[in-house]
Coordinates of C-alpha atoms in Angstrom, one line a residue:
Chain A
V272 CA -11.4 -51.2 21.8
S273 CA -8.8 -53.8 22.7
L274 CA -10.2 -57.2 23.6
L275 CA -7.4 -57.5 26.2
S276 CA -7.7 -54.1 27.9
T277 CA -8.0 -55.4 31.5
V278 CA -5.1 -57.7 31.1
F279 CA -3.1 -55.0 29.3
D280 CA -3.9 -52.5 32.1
F281 CA -3.0 -55.0 34.8
E282 CA 0.3 -55.7 33.2
S283 CA 0.9 -52.0 32.5
A284 CA 0.4 -51.2 36.2
L285 CA 2.5 -54.2 37.2
A286 CA 5.3 -52.8 35.0
E287 CA 5.1 -49.7 37.1
G288 CA 5.4 -51.8 40.3
V289 CA 1.7 -51.5 41.2
F290 CA -0.5 -54.6 41.8
R291 CA -4.1 -53.7 41.0
V292 CA -6.5 -56.4 42.1
P293 CA -9.0 -57.4 39.4
E294 CA -12.6 -57.3 40.5
C295 CA -15.9 -58.2 38.8
T296 CA -18.1 -55.1 38.3
V297 CA -21.2 -57.2 38.6
C298 CA -20.6 -59.7 41.4
S299 CA -17.6 -58.0 43.1
C300 CA -15.6 -61.1 43.4
V301 CA -11.8 -61.0 42.8
V302 CA -10.9 -62.4 39.4
W303 CA -7.6 -64.2 39.4
P304 CA -5.6 -64.4 37.2
P305 CA -6.7 -61.1 35.5
S306 CA -9.1 -61.6 32.7
E307 CA -11.6 -59.5 30.8
F308 CA -14.6 -61.2 32.3
C309 CA -15.4 -62.8 35.6
S310 CA -15.1 -66.6 35.6
R311 CA -18.1 -66.8 37.9
C312 CA -20.7 -64.6 36.2
L313 CA -18.9 -63.4 33.1
G314 CA -19.4 -59.8 34.2
A315 CA -16.9 -57.2 33.1
V316 CA -13.7 -56.8 35.2
S317 CA -12.1 -53.6 36.5
L318 CA -8.9 -53.0 38.4
R319 CA -8.9 -51.8 42.0
P320 CA -6.7 -48.8 42.5
Q321 CA -3.7 -49.2 44.7
N322 CA -2.7 -45.8 46.1
S323 CA -0.1 -46.6 48.6
R324 CA 2.0 -49.4 50.0
E325 CA -0.6 -49.8 52.7
D326 CA -3.0 -50.9 49.9
A327 CA -0.6 -53.7 48.8
P328 CA -2.2 -57.1 49.1
S329 CA -1.3 -59.2 52.1
G330 CA -1.9 -62.8 53.1
H331 CA -0.1 -65.8 54.3
I332 CA 2.3 -68.5 53.1
V333 CA 0.7 -71.7 51.9
E334 CA 4.0 -73.6 51.1
L335 CA 7.6 -72.7 50.5
S336 CA 10.9 -74.0 49.3
S337 CA 14.2 -72.4 48.2
D338 CA 16.0 -72.1 44.9
N339 CA 19.5 -73.4 44.2
T340 CA 21.0 -70.3 45.9
G341 CA 19.1 -70.9 49.1
A342 CA 16.8 -68.0 48.4
Y343 CA 13.2 -68.7 49.5
F344 CA 10.2 -68.8 47.2
C345 CA 6.7 -69.5 48.2
L346 CA 3.1 -70.0 47.2
A347 CA 1.0 -67.5 49.2
E348 CA -2.7 -66.7 49.4
L349 CA -3.7 -63.0 49.2
E350 CA -7.1 -61.3 49.4
H351 CA -8.6 -63.9 51.7
G352 CA -7.5 -66.8 49.5
N353 CA -8.8 -65.3 46.2
I354 CA -5.4 -64.7 44.8
R355 CA -2.5 -67.2 44.9
L356 CA 0.9 -66.3 43.7
I357 CA 4.4 -67.9 43.6
A358 CA 6.9 -65.3 44.5
S359 CA 10.4 -64.8 45.9
L360 CA 10.3 -64.4 49.7
R361 CA 12.4 -62.2 52.0
S362 CA 12.4 -63.0 55.6
D363 CA 14.6 -62.1 58.6
H364 CA 13.9 -65.5 60.1
P365 CA 13.3 -69.0 58.7
P366 CA 9.7 -68.7 57.3
S367 CA 7.0 -71.3 57.7
P368 CA 3.6 -72.0 56.2
G369 CA 1.1 -69.8 57.8
D370 CA 3.4 -66.8 58.2
G371 CA 1.9 -63.5 57.2
V372 CA 3.3 -61.9 54.0
I373 CA 2.9 -58.6 52.2
L374 CA 3.4 -58.2 48.5
A375 CA 6.4 -56.0 48.8
S376 CA 7.2 -55.5 45.1
C377 CA 6.1 -56.6 41.7
G378 CA 7.0 -55.9 38.1
I379 CA 7.6 -57.1 34.6
D380 CA 11.0 -58.6 34.0
A381 CA 12.1 -57.4 30.6
D382 CA 15.2 -59.6 30.8
R383 CA 13.1 -62.7 31.2
Y384 CA 10.8 -62.5 28.2
G385 CA 8.5 -60.0 29.9
I386 CA 7.2 -62.3 32.6
A387 CA 5.5 -61.0 35.7
C388 CA 7.5 -61.2 38.9
Y389 CA 6.5 -60.7 42.5
R390 CA 8.3 -60.5 45.8
F391 CA 6.8 -61.1 49.3
E392 CA 8.1 -60.1 52.6
V393 CA 7.2 -61.8 55.8
E394 CA 5.2 -59.4 57.8
C395 CA 6.9 -58.1 61.0
T396 CA 5.4 -59.2 64.2
T397 CA 5.8 -57.1 67.3
D398 CA 6.9 -58.8 70.5
V399 CA 4.7 -57.7 73.4
Chain B
V24 CA -12.5 -100.3 21.6
A25 CA -9.3 -102.3 21.1
I26 CA -5.6 -101.5 20.8
I27 CA -4.3 -103.8 18.1
G28 CA -0.7 -102.5 17.7
C29 CA 1.9 -100.2 19.1
G30 CA 5.3 -98.8 18.2
T31 CA 7.8 -96.7 20.0
T32 CA 11.1 -95.0 19.2
R33 CA 14.2 -94.7 21.3
F34 CA 14.0 -91.7 23.6
T35 CA 17.1 -89.6 23.2
S36 CA 18.5 -86.2 24.2
D37 CA 19.9 -85.6 20.7
P38 CA 19.1 -82.2 19.5
G39 CA 18.1 -81.3 16.0
E40 CA 15.5 -83.9 15.2
Q41 CA 12.4 -82.9 13.4
V42 CA 9.1 -83.8 15.1
E43 CA 7.6 -84.9 11.8
A44 CA 10.4 -87.5 11.4
V45 CA 10.0 -88.7 14.9
L46 CA 6.2 -89.2 14.3
L47 CA 6.9 -91.1 11.2
H48 CA 9.5 -93.3 12.9
A49 CA 7.0 -94.3 15.6
A50 CA 4.3 -95.0 13.0
K51 CA 6.7 -97.1 10.9
N52 CA 7.6 -99.2 14.0
L53 CA 3.9 -99.7 14.6
F54 CA 3.1 -100.8 11.1
D55 CA 6.3 -103.0 10.9
A56 CA 5.0 -104.9 14.0
A57 CA 1.5 -105.1 12.6
P58 CA 1.9 -106.4 9.0
N59 CA -1.7 -107.4 8.7
V60 CA -2.8 -103.8 8.8
D61 CA -3.5 -102.2 5.5
R62 CA -2.8 -98.5 5.9
R63 CA -5.5 -97.7 3.5
D64 CA -8.0 -98.9 6.1
V65 CA -7.0 -96.2 8.6
D66 CA -9.9 -93.8 9.1
A67 CA -8.3 -91.2 11.3
V68 CA -4.8 -90.0 12.2
L69 CA -4.5 -88.2 15.6
V70 CA -1.2 -86.6 16.6
A71 CA -0.2 -85.6 20.1
N72 CA 2.3 -82.9 20.5
A73 CA 2.8 -80.2 23.2
G74 CA 4.8 -77.6 21.3
S75 CA 7.6 -78.7 19.1
G76 CA 9.3 -75.8 17.4
Y77 CA 6.9 -73.4 19.1
D78 CA 8.5 -70.3 20.4
A79 CA 6.6 -69.1 23.5
T80 CA 8.5 -65.8 23.6
H81 CA 7.1 -64.8 20.3
D82 CA 3.6 -65.5 21.5
K83 CA 4.2 -63.6 24.7
N84 CA 5.3 -60.6 22.7
S85 CA 2.5 -60.9 20.2
R86 CA -0.1 -60.1 22.8
Y87 CA 0.7 -56.5 22.1
G88 CA 1.0 -56.7 18.4
G89 CA 4.0 -58.9 17.8
G90 CA 2.1 -60.8 15.1
S91 CA 1.1 -64.4 14.9
D92 CA 3.0 -65.9 12.0
G93 CA 3.4 -69.1 13.7
G94 CA 6.8 -68.6 15.2
S95 CA 9.0 -66.9 12.6
N96 CA 11.4 -65.4 15.1
S97 CA 12.6 -62.2 13.6
N98 CA 12.4 -60.3 16.9
N99 CA 13.3 -62.9 19.4
K100 CA 16.1 -65.1 18.1
S101 CA 18.4 -64.6 21.0
H102 CA 15.7 -64.7 23.7
H103 CA 14.4 -68.2 23.8
P104 CA 14.2 -69.6 27.4
D105 CA 15.9 -72.8 26.4
G106 CA 18.3 -71.3 23.9
I107 CA 16.5 -72.8 21.0
K108 CA 17.5 -71.6 17.6
N109 CA 14.2 -72.2 16.0
K110 CA 15.1 -71.7 12.4
R111 CA 12.2 -73.8 11.1
G112 CA 9.5 -72.0 13.1
A113 CA 6.6 -73.8 14.6
S114 CA 5.5 -77.2 13.6
H115 CA 1.9 -77.1 12.4
Y116 CA -0.5 -79.4 10.7
L117 CA 1.3 -82.4 12.1
A118 CA -1.5 -85.0 11.7
P119 CA -2.0 -84.4 8.0
I120 CA 1.8 -84.3 7.5
L121 CA 2.1 -87.7 9.3
A122 CA -0.7 -89.1 7.2
E123 CA 1.0 -88.0 4.0
L124 CA 4.4 -89.3 5.1
A125 CA 2.9 -92.7 6.1
G126 CA 0.9 -93.1 2.9
I127 CA -2.5 -92.7 4.7
R128 CA -5.5 -90.8 3.3
P129 CA -7.7 -90.7 6.4
K130 CA -11.1 -89.2 6.7
A131 CA -9.9 -87.1 9.7
A132 CA -6.4 -85.9 10.7
Q133 CA -5.9 -83.6 13.6
T134 CA -3.4 -82.6 16.3
I135 CA -4.2 -82.6 20.0
E136 CA -2.4 -80.6 22.6
S137 CA -2.8 -80.8 26.3
L138 CA 0.8 -80.4 27.5
C139 CA 2.1 -83.5 29.2
S140 CA -1.1 -85.4 28.8
S141 CA -1.5 -84.8 25.1
G142 CA -0.9 -88.5 24.5
T143 CA -3.7 -89.9 26.5
S144 CA -6.0 -87.0 25.5
S145 CA -5.4 -88.1 21.9
I146 CA -6.2 -91.7 22.8
I147 CA -9.5 -90.7 24.4
T148 CA -10.3 -88.7 21.3
G149 CA -9.5 -91.8 19.2
Y150 CA -11.6 -93.8 21.5
A151 CA -14.5 -91.4 20.9
Y152 CA -14.1 -91.7 17.1
V153 CA -14.3 -95.5 17.3
S154 CA -17.0 -95.9 19.9
S155 CA -19.2 -93.3 18.1
G156 CA -18.9 -95.2 14.8
L157 CA -17.1 -92.4 13.1
A158 CA -14.0 -94.6 12.5
D159 CA -13.1 -98.3 12.7
L160 CA -9.3 -97.8 12.7
V161 CA -7.5 -94.8 14.3
L162 CA -3.8 -94.2 14.3
V163 CA -2.8 -92.3 17.5
C164 CA 0.8 -91.0 17.4
G165 CA 2.6 -88.7 19.7
A166 CA 6.1 -87.1 19.5
E167 CA 8.2 -84.4 21.0
V168 CA 11.7 -83.1 20.4
V169 CA 14.0 -82.2 23.2
E170 CA 13.9 -78.5 22.3
S171 CA 10.1 -78.4 22.8
T172 CA 8.9 -75.5 24.9
G173 CA 5.7 -77.3 25.8
R174 CA 6.9 -77.9 29.3
I175 CA 6.3 -74.3 30.4
L176 CA 2.8 -72.8 30.6
W177 CA 3.6 -69.2 29.8
W178 CA 0.0 -68.1 30.3
D179 CA 0.2 -68.8 34.0
D180 CA 1.5 -65.5 35.3
S181 CA 0.5 -66.4 38.8
R182 CA 3.7 -68.5 38.9
G183 CA 5.7 -65.3 38.4
R184 CA 9.3 -66.0 37.4
F185 CA 8.9 -69.5 38.9
K186 CA 7.4 -71.0 35.8
H187 CA 9.6 -74.0 35.3
P188 CA 8.0 -77.3 36.6
V189 CA 10.8 -77.8 39.2
F190 CA 9.2 -75.0 41.2
W191 CA 5.8 -76.5 41.5
A192 CA 7.4 -79.9 42.1
S193 CA 9.4 -78.4 44.9
L194 CA 6.4 -77.0 46.6
Y195 CA 4.6 -80.3 46.3
T196 CA 7.7 -82.1 47.8
S197 CA 8.1 -79.6 50.6
G198 CA 4.5 -79.9 51.6
Y199 CA 4.4 -83.7 51.3
K200 CA 7.6 -84.1 53.4
R201 CA 6.3 -81.8 56.1
A202 CA 2.8 -83.2 56.3
H203 CA 3.8 -86.9 56.4
G204 CA 7.2 -86.9 58.0
V205 CA 8.8 -88.1 54.8
T206 CA 12.5 -87.7 54.2
D207 CA 14.6 -87.1 51.0
D208 CA 16.0 -90.6 51.7
D209 CA 12.5 -92.1 51.5
L210 CA 11.7 -90.3 48.3
A211 CA 15.0 -91.4 46.7
T212 CA 13.7 -95.0 46.5
I213 CA 11.4 -93.8 43.7
P214 CA 13.9 -92.7 41.1
A215 CA 16.3 -95.5 42.2
R216 CA 13.6 -98.0 41.2
A217 CA 12.7 -96.0 38.0
Y218 CA 16.4 -96.0 36.8
A219 CA 16.7 -99.7 37.6
H220 CA 13.6 -100.6 35.6
A221 CA 14.7 -98.4 32.7
R222 CA 17.8 -100.5 32.3
A223 CA 15.5 -103.2 30.9
N224 CA 13.8 -100.8 28.5
P225 CA 15.8 -100.4 25.3
D226 CA 13.9 -97.3 24.4
A227 CA 14.6 -95.5 27.7
L228 CA 16.6 -92.3 27.8
C229 CA 18.7 -93.4 30.8
H230 CA 20.4 -96.7 31.2
H231 CA 22.6 -95.7 34.0
N232 CA 22.3 -97.6 37.2
Y233 CA 21.8 -94.7 39.6
T234 CA 21.6 -95.8 43.2
K235 CA 19.9 -94.1 46.1
H236 CA 23.3 -92.8 47.0
D237 CA 23.8 -91.3 43.6
I238 CA 20.4 -89.7 43.7
M239 CA 21.0 -88.1 47.2
R240 CA 24.3 -86.8 45.9
S241 CA 23.0 -85.4 42.6
R242 CA 22.9 -81.7 42.0
Q243 CA 20.5 -79.8 44.1
L244 CA 18.1 -77.9 41.8
T245 CA 16.1 -76.4 44.6
G246 CA 15.9 -76.9 48.4
D247 CA 13.6 -79.9 47.9
L248 CA 14.6 -81.4 44.5
R249 CA 17.7 -83.0 43.1
L250 CA 18.5 -83.5 39.5
L251 CA 17.9 -87.2 39.6
D252 CA 14.5 -86.7 41.2
C253 CA 13.3 -85.2 37.9
S254 CA 12.2 -86.6 34.6
R255 CA 14.0 -85.0 31.7
P256 CA 12.7 -83.6 28.4
C257 CA 13.8 -85.7 25.4
T258 CA 13.1 -86.5 21.8
G259 CA 10.8 -89.5 21.3
G260 CA 7.7 -90.9 19.7
A261 CA 5.1 -93.5 20.3
A262 CA 2.1 -94.8 18.4
I263 CA -0.9 -97.1 19.0
L264 CA -3.6 -98.3 16.6
L265 CA -7.2 -98.3 17.9
A266 CA -9.8 -100.6 16.3
S267 CA -13.5 -101.2 16.6
E268 CA -14.7 -104.5 18.0
D269 CA -16.1 -105.2 14.5
V270 CA -12.8 -105.2 12.7
C271 CA -10.1 -105.8 15.3
R272 CA -10.0 -109.6 14.8
K273 CA -9.0 -109.1 11.2
Y274 CA -5.7 -107.8 12.5
T275 CA -4.8 -109.5 15.7
D276 CA -5.6 -112.5 17.9
L277 CA -4.7 -110.6 21.0
P278 CA -6.4 -107.2 21.1
I279 CA -6.1 -105.2 24.3
W280 CA -9.4 -103.6 25.3
I281 CA -9.8 -100.2 26.7
T282 CA -12.5 -100.8 29.2
G283 CA -12.6 -97.5 31.1
V284 CA -11.5 -94.0 30.5
G285 CA -11.6 -90.9 32.8
Q286 CA -10.5 -87.3 32.5
K287 CA -10.7 -84.4 34.8
T288 CA -9.4 -80.8 34.6
T289 CA -9.6 -78.8 37.8
S290 CA -7.9 -75.6 36.4
A291 CA -5.1 -74.5 34.1
G292 CA -3.0 -72.5 36.6
F293 CA -1.0 -74.2 39.3
T294 CA -2.0 -71.7 41.9
K295 CA -5.7 -72.7 41.6
I296 CA -4.9 -76.2 43.0
K297 CA -6.5 -76.3 46.4
S298 CA -4.3 -78.9 48.1
L299 CA -0.7 -79.8 47.4
L300 CA -1.2 -83.1 49.3
Q301 CA -3.6 -84.7 46.8
V302 CA -4.2 -84.9 43.1
E303 CA -7.8 -84.1 42.7
S304 CA -7.8 -84.4 38.9
T305 CA -6.4 -88.0 39.1
R306 CA -8.7 -89.0 41.8
A307 CA -11.8 -87.9 39.8
A308 CA -10.5 -89.4 36.5
C309 CA -9.7 -92.7 38.2
T310 CA -13.1 -92.9 39.8
D311 CA -14.7 -92.5 36.4
A312 CA -12.4 -94.9 34.6
L313 CA -12.8 -97.7 37.2
S314 CA -16.6 -97.2 37.2
M315 CA -16.7 -97.4 33.4
A316 CA -14.6 -100.5 33.5
G317 CA -17.0 -102.1 36.0
L318 CA -14.4 -101.9 38.7
S319 CA -16.2 -99.7 41.1
A320 CA -14.1 -98.1 43.9
G321 CA -13.5 -100.9 46.3
K322 CA -12.1 -101.9 49.6
R323 CA -8.9 -103.5 48.4
R324 CA -5.6 -101.8 48.4
Y325 CA -2.1 -102.7 47.2
N326 CA -0.2 -103.9 50.2
N327 CA 3.4 -103.0 50.7
T328 CA 4.6 -105.8 48.4
G329 CA 2.6 -104.4 45.5
S330 CA 0.1 -107.2 45.5
V331 CA -3.5 -107.0 46.5
A332 CA -4.5 -107.0 50.2
E333 CA -7.9 -107.2 51.7
G334 CA -9.3 -104.0 52.9
S335 CA -11.1 -103.3 56.1
S336 CA -14.3 -105.0 55.0
G337 CA -12.5 -107.8 53.3
A338 CA -15.5 -108.3 51.1
S339 CA -14.9 -106.4 47.9
V340 CA -12.7 -107.7 45.1
D341 CA -13.4 -104.6 43.0
G342 CA -11.6 -101.4 42.6
I343 CA -8.0 -100.4 42.1
G344 CA -6.8 -103.7 43.7
R345 CA -7.8 -105.4 40.4
I346 CA -5.0 -103.6 38.6
D347 CA -2.1 -105.9 37.9
V348 CA 0.2 -103.4 36.3
A349 CA 0.2 -99.6 36.0
E350 CA 2.0 -96.8 34.4
I351 CA 1.9 -93.6 36.4
H352 CA 3.1 -90.1 35.7
D353 CA 6.2 -89.8 37.9
A354 CA 7.4 -86.5 36.4
F355 CA 9.2 -85.9 39.8
S356 CA 9.8 -88.3 42.7
V357 CA 7.1 -86.8 44.8
C358 CA 4.5 -87.4 42.1
E359 CA 4.5 -91.2 42.7
P360 CA 3.2 -91.3 46.3
I361 CA 0.6 -88.6 45.8
I362 CA -0.6 -90.4 42.7
F363 CA -0.7 -93.7 44.6
E364 CA -2.9 -92.0 47.1
A365 CA -5.1 -90.4 44.4
L366 CA -5.6 -93.7 42.7
G367 CA -6.5 -95.4 45.9
M368 CA -3.5 -97.7 45.8
A369 CA -2.4 -96.2 49.2
E370 CA -4.0 -94.4 52.0
P371 CA -3.2 -90.7 52.4
G372 CA 0.3 -90.3 53.7
T373 CA 1.4 -93.9 53.0
G374 CA 2.4 -93.6 49.3
T375 CA 6.1 -93.6 50.1
A376 CA 5.8 -96.7 52.1
L377 CA 4.4 -98.5 49.0
S378 CA 7.2 -97.0 46.9
K379 CA 9.7 -98.2 49.4
E380 CA 8.4 -101.8 49.4
L381 CA 8.2 -101.8 45.6
Y382 CA 11.8 -100.8 45.6
E383 CA 12.9 -103.3 48.1
T384 CA 11.0 -106.2 46.5
G385 CA 12.0 -105.2 43.0
S386 CA 8.4 -105.5 41.8
R387 CA 7.7 -104.2 38.3
R388 CA 4.0 -103.7 38.8
I389 CA 4.4 -100.0 38.8
N390 CA 6.2 -98.3 35.9
P391 CA 7.9 -101.3 34.5
R392 CA 9.5 -99.4 31.6
G393 CA 11.2 -97.0 34.1
G394 CA 8.5 -94.3 34.4
L395 CA 9.1 -90.8 33.2
I396 CA 12.1 -90.5 35.4
G397 CA 13.9 -93.4 33.9
S398 CA 12.5 -93.4 30.4
G399 CA 12.5 -89.7 29.7
H400 CA 9.5 -87.4 29.1
P401 CA 8.9 -86.4 25.5
L402 CA 5.6 -84.7 26.3
G403 CA 3.4 -85.6 23.4
A404 CA 4.6 -89.2 23.3
T405 CA 4.6 -89.9 27.0
G406 CA 1.0 -91.0 27.5
I407 CA 1.1 -93.1 24.4
A408 CA 4.3 -94.7 25.4
Q409 CA 2.8 -95.5 28.8
T410 CA -0.2 -97.1 27.0
A411 CA 2.0 -99.1 24.7
E412 CA 3.8 -100.5 27.7
I413 CA 0.6 -101.6 29.3
V414 CA -0.4 -103.2 26.0
R415 CA 2.9 -105.2 25.9
Q416 CA 2.5 -106.2 29.5
L417 CA -1.0 -107.5 29.0
Q418 CA 0.1 -109.3 25.9
S419 CA 3.0 -110.8 27.9
S420 CA 5.4 -109.5 25.3
A421 CA 7.4 -107.1 27.5
G422 CA 10.5 -109.3 27.6
R423 CA 12.8 -108.5 30.5
R424 CA 10.3 -105.9 31.8
Q425 CA 7.4 -108.4 32.1
V426 CA 5.7 -108.1 35.4
E427 CA 5.5 -111.1 37.7
G428 CA 2.5 -113.3 37.3
R429 CA -0.1 -113.0 34.5
A430 CA -1.3 -109.5 34.0
E431 CA -5.0 -109.3 33.1
T432 CA -5.8 -105.7 33.8
G433 CA -3.7 -102.6 33.5
L434 CA -4.0 -98.9 34.2
V435 CA -2.4 -95.7 32.7
Q436 CA -2.4 -92.4 34.6
N437 CA -1.1 -89.4 32.7
M438 CA -1.3 -85.7 33.8
S439 CA -0.4 -82.2 32.8
A440 CA 0.5 -78.8 34.2
A441 CA 1.2 -79.6 37.8
A442 CA -1.6 -82.1 37.9
T443 CA -4.3 -79.6 36.9
S444 CA -5.5 -82.2 34.3
S445 CA -5.4 -86.0 34.5
T446 CA -6.4 -88.9 32.3
V447 CA -6.8 -92.5 33.5
L448 CA -7.2 -95.5 31.2
V449 CA -8.1 -99.0 32.3
M450 CA -7.2 -101.8 29.9
R451 CA -7.6 -105.6 29.9
R452 CA -6.5 -108.5 27.8

């Protein structure tokens, strides 16, 4: 049995474009970053299935900036603040802290040493 | 615990140096300046290094069976993030190597790594050796080479592809500017002062007289950071010699005493930091260090000229206001004001006002050697070089960099990995 099975499974899913939220099987808290054991109770960690885009984590922007091409990146909180990620950000309007985002895509970038990569989209708001 | 000697090397951007040679160079400079010290008396050799010659891509791959042979790079030679051709592999066993090269046969020799605060982490380890009675004389030596990969924490996948420090610094900068109405022009006073101070530091990486105008016009790295807002990786070394109270007078008439130490780690990953407007690790480490030094958190603050002003109560003469000279970890421009605020030198949101006044008055009380921005940032050496500078300031031997007035008490603040860990030292003559 691999000692890194949860992290391996998380990254394997990520490579398929699926973000599976790590959760403690004992205390049910979200464990971030993914790990074999819960940092709160040291219980075993399992990965929540993500069956559709509707299951993709969502949250809001904490802070943002832009890279040297002008493309936005941001720190966002997902899962009620239990997961924080830095990711590229696509938005149809100038985004601001507090804007809602959804994790639109994720993966493993084989051209960049196998690092995880994430992309948020600002959630659409409907004018009433 | 006393500091009885120090030595530093030039900080350069020259590639191809071996970290072992840089360590030896720093140690030699120390012993040359401390001829009374018999190297046979050194009980422990501690080396600070954050990753020289270490190839993170290899480690990343090894998670799934890539092996752990210490960096022989048979399967990654063209993939290094910094383009390093790491023919020698990783540098290991650095403390015993330094001991052998310097002709020391210590009881203990070990290497300490804590990214950018490896240097002060090593000093606190040496402090523990001496104060526990395990050693009377400890050589603490740090070095890094410009090719080091220690600046990137590969473990932190929550940063996605934004792993380089400029990205966390951009987020800090963006947040600080928005929250406190600070402009890029305000922040530009920080590197302008750093570069000006570095011109009086012969060891500094940069001796160019960059003005605010130059800084504002320098290459935009991100929407919130310019090139000249950033400290730069470089090759460099620094060493200090710690001694017990029992033996220090054998070697020097002017020991500098470490009177307070504090450390705090809040997390490893940047995304676990709760607020981008404050440095919790520095605040906690400073509180402990001041308390240990008998300088309990007080009511005095630096005023805008960098000297001590009475606080609201006007009663206390304790606390951070007793610090005459300080070295703080200005890895990026925005670090300075948020560190001022974490140390209690400025109220929340007023750190840039203090920076601006220090710039306008030309005061050297903060970062007299040019800070990380002006001096360069050889990770393992940085905290030790900061400490060596405070030693020289308190001994009144800093030459053209000497702070105004007689410095009695000094402070070092060193941090790592986007301020997830901090160390604070308080020293007095």
